[in-house]
Coordinates of N, CA and C in Angstrom, one line a residue:
X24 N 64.4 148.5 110.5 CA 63.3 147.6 110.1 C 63.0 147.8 108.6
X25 N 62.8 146.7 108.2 CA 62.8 146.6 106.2 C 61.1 147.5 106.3
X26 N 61.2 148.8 105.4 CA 59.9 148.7 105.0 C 59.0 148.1 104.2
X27 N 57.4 147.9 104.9 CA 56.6 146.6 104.0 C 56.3 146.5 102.9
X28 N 56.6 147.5 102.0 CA 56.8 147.8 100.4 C 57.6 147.3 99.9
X29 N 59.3 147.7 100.4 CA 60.1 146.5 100.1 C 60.2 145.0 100.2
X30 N 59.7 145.0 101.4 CA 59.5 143.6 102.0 C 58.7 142.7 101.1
X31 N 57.8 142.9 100.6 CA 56.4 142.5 100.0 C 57.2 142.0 98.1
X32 N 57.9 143.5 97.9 CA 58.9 143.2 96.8 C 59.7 141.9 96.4
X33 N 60.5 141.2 98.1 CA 61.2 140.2 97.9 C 60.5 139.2 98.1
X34 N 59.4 138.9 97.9 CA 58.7 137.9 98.0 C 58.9 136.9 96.7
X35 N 58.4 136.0 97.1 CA 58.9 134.9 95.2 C 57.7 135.1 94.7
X36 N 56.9 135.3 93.4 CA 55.9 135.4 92.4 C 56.1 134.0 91.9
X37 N 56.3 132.9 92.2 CA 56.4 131.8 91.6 C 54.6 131.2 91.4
X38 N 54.7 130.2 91.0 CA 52.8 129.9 90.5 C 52.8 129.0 91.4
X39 N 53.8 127.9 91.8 CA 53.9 126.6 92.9 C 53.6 127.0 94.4
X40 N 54.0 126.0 95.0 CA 54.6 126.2 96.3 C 55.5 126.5 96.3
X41 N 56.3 127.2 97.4 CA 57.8 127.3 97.6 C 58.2 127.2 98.7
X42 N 59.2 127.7 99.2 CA 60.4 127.7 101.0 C 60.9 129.3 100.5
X43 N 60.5 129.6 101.5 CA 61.3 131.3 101.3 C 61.9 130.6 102.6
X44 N 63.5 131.2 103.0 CA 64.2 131.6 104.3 C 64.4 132.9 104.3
X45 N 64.2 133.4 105.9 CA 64.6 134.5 106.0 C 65.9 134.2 107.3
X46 N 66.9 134.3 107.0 CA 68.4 133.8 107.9 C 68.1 134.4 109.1
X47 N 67.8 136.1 108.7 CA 67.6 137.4 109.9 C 66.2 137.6 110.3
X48 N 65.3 137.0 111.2 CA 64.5 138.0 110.9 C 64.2 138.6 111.2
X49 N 65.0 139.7 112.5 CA 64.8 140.3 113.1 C 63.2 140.9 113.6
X50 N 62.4 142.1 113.2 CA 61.2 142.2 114.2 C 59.7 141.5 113.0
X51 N 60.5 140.8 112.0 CA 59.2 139.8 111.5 C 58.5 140.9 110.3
X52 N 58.8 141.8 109.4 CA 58.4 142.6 108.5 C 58.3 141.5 107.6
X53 N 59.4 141.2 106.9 CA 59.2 140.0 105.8 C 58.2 138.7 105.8
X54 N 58.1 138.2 107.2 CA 57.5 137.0 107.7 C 55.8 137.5 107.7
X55 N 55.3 138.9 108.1 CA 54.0 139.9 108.0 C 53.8 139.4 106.7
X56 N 54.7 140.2 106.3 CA 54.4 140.1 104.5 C 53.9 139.2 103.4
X57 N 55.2 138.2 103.9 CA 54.5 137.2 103.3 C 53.5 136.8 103.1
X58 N 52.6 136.5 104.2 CA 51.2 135.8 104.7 C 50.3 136.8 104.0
X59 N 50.7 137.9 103.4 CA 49.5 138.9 102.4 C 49.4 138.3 101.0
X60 N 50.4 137.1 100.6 CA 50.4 136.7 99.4 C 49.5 135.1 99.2
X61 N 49.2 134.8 100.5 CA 48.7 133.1 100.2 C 47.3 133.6 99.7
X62 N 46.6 134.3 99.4 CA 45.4 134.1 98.3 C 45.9 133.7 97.0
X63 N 47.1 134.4 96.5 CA 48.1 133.9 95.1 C 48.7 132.7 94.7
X64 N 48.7 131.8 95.9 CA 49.4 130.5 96.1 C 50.4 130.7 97.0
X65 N 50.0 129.4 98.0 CA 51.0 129.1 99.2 C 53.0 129.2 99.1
X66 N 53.7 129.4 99.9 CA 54.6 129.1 100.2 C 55.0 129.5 101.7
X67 N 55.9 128.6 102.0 CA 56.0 128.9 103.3 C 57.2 129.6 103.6
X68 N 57.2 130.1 104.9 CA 58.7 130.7 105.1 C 59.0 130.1 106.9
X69 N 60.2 130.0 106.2 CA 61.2 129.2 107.2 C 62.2 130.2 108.1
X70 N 62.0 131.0 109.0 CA 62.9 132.3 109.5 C 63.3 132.3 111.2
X71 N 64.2 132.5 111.1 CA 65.2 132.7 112.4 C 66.1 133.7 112.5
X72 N 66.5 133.6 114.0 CA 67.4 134.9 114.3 C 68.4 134.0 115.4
X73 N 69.6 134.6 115.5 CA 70.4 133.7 116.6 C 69.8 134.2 118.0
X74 N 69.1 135.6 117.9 CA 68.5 136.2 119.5 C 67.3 135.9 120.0
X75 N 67.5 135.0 121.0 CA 66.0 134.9 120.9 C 65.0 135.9 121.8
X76 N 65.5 136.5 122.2 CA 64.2 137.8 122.1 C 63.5 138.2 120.9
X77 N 64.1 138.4 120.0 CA 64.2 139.0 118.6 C 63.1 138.1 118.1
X78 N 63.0 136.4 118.3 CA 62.7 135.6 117.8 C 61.3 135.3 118.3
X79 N 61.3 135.5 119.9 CA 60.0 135.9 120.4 C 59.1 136.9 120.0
X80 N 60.0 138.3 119.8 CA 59.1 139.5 119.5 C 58.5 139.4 117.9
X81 N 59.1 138.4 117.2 CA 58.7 138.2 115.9 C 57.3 136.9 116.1
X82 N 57.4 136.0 117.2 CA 56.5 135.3 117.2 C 55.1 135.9 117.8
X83 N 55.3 137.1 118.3 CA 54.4 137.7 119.2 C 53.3 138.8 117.9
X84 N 54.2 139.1 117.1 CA 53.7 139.7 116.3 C 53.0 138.8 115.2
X85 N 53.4 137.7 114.8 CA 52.7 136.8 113.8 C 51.2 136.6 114.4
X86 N 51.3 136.6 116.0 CA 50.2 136.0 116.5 C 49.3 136.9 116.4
X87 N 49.2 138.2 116.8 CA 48.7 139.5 117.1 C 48.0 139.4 115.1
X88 N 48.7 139.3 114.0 CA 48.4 138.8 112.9 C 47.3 137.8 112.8
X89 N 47.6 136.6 113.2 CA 46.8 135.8 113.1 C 45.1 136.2 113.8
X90 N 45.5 136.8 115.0 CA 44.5 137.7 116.0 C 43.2 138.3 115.2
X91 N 44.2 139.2 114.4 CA 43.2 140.3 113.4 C 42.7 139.7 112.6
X92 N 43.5 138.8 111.8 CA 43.1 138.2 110.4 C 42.3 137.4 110.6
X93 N 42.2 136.9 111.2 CA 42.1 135.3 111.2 C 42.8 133.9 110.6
X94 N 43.7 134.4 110.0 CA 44.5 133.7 109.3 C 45.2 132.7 109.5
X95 N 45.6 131.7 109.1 CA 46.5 130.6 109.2 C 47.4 131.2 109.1
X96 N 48.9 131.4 109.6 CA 50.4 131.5 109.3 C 51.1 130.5 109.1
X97 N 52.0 130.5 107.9 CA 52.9 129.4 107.0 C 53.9 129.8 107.5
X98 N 54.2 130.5 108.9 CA 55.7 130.6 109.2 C 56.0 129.9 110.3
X99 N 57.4 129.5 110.3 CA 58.0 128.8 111.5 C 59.4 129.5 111.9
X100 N 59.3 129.8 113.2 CA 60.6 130.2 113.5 C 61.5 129.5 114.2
X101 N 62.6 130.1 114.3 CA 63.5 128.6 114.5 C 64.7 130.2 115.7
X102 N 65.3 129.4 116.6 CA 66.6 129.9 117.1 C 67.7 129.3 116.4
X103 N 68.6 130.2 115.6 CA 69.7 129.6 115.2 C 70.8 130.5 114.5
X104 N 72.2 130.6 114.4 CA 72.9 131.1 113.3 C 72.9 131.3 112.3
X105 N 72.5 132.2 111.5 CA 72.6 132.2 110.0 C 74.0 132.1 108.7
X106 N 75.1 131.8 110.1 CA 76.4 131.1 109.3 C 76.2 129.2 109.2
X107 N 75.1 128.9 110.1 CA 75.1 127.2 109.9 C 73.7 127.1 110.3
X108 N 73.2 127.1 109.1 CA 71.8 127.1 108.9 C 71.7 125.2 108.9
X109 N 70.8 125.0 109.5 CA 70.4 124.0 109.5 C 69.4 122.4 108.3
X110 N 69.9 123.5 107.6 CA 68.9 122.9 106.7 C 69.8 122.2 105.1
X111 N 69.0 120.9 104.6 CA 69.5 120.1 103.0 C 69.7 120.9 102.5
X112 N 70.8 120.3 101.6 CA 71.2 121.1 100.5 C 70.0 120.8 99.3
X113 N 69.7 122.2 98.6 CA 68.9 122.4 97.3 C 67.2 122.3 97.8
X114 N 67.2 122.7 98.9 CA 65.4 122.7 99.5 C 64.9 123.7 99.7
X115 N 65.7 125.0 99.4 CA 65.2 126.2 99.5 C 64.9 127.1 98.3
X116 N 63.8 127.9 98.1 CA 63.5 128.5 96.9 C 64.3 130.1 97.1
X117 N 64.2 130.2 97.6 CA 64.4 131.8 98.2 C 65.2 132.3 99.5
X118 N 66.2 132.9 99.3 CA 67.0 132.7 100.7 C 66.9 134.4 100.7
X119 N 66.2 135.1 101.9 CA 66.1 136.6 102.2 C 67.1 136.8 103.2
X120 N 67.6 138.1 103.8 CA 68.5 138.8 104.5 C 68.3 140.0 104.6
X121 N 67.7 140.5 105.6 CA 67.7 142.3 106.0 C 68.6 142.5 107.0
X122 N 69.9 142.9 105.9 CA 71.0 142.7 107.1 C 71.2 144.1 107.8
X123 N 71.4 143.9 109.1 CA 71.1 145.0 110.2 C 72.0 146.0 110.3
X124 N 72.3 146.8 108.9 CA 73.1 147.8 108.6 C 72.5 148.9 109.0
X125 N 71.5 149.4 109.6 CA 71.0 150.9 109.7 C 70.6 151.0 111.1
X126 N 71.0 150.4 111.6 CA 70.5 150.5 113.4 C 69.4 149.6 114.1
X127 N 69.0 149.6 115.1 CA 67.7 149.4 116.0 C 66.5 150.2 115.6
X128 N 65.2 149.4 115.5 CA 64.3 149.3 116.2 C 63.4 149.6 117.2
X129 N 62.5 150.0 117.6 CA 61.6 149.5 118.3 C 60.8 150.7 118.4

C-alpha cells in the first residue's frame, strides 16, 4: 500500500479543476488523499481496479471517510482493465499507478 505522504505528493497542485486517474487503485490510499486537497480547489479522481473486491474494499473505505468527515467525495470508481481504459482521448489531467510491486496488503 502507497504511503499517505507519498500519496498526497502525487496529487496535481494545479489552481483549476482537473481529472486525476488512478488505473490501480487497489486499497484506495491515493483516492483518501485526494479528498484532503478540495479546500485548495476541486478535482476529481476517476479510479478503478480490474478486482472487484479490491474495488469494493476501496468503496467501503471512501465511505467510512465520508462517515468521519462529513465530506462530499469527488471519487468514482469504476470495474475495469487498466490496459483499455475506457475513457476520450486528451480528458485526463493526471494519470497515477501504484503498481503492485511489493506485495499484499491488508
Amino acid at each position: 500500500m502507497l504511503q499517505p505522504m507519498l500519496s498526497s505528493a502525487t496529487c496535481p497542485s494545479n489552481q483549476g479543476p482537473a481529472l486525476m486517474v488512478n488505473t490501480m487503485c487497489g486499497e484506495g490510499t491515493m483516492e483518501l488523499e485526494s479528498q484532503s486537497f478540495l479546500p485548495h480547489g476541486p478535482f476529481f479522481v476517476l479510479s478503478g481496479d480490474k478486482n472487484e473486491s479490491i474495488v469494493l474494499k476501496t468503496q467501503q473505505r471512501l465511505q467510512e471517510f465520508k462517515a468521519t468527515t462529513h465530506q462530499t467525495s469527488l471519487v468514482d470508481l469504476i470495474i475495469w482493465d487498466a490496459q483499455q481504459l475506457p475513457l476520450r482521448r486528451d480528458i485526463v489531467d493526471v494519470f497515477l499507478a501504484d503498481l503492485p510491486f511489493m506485495g499484499r496488503t491488508s
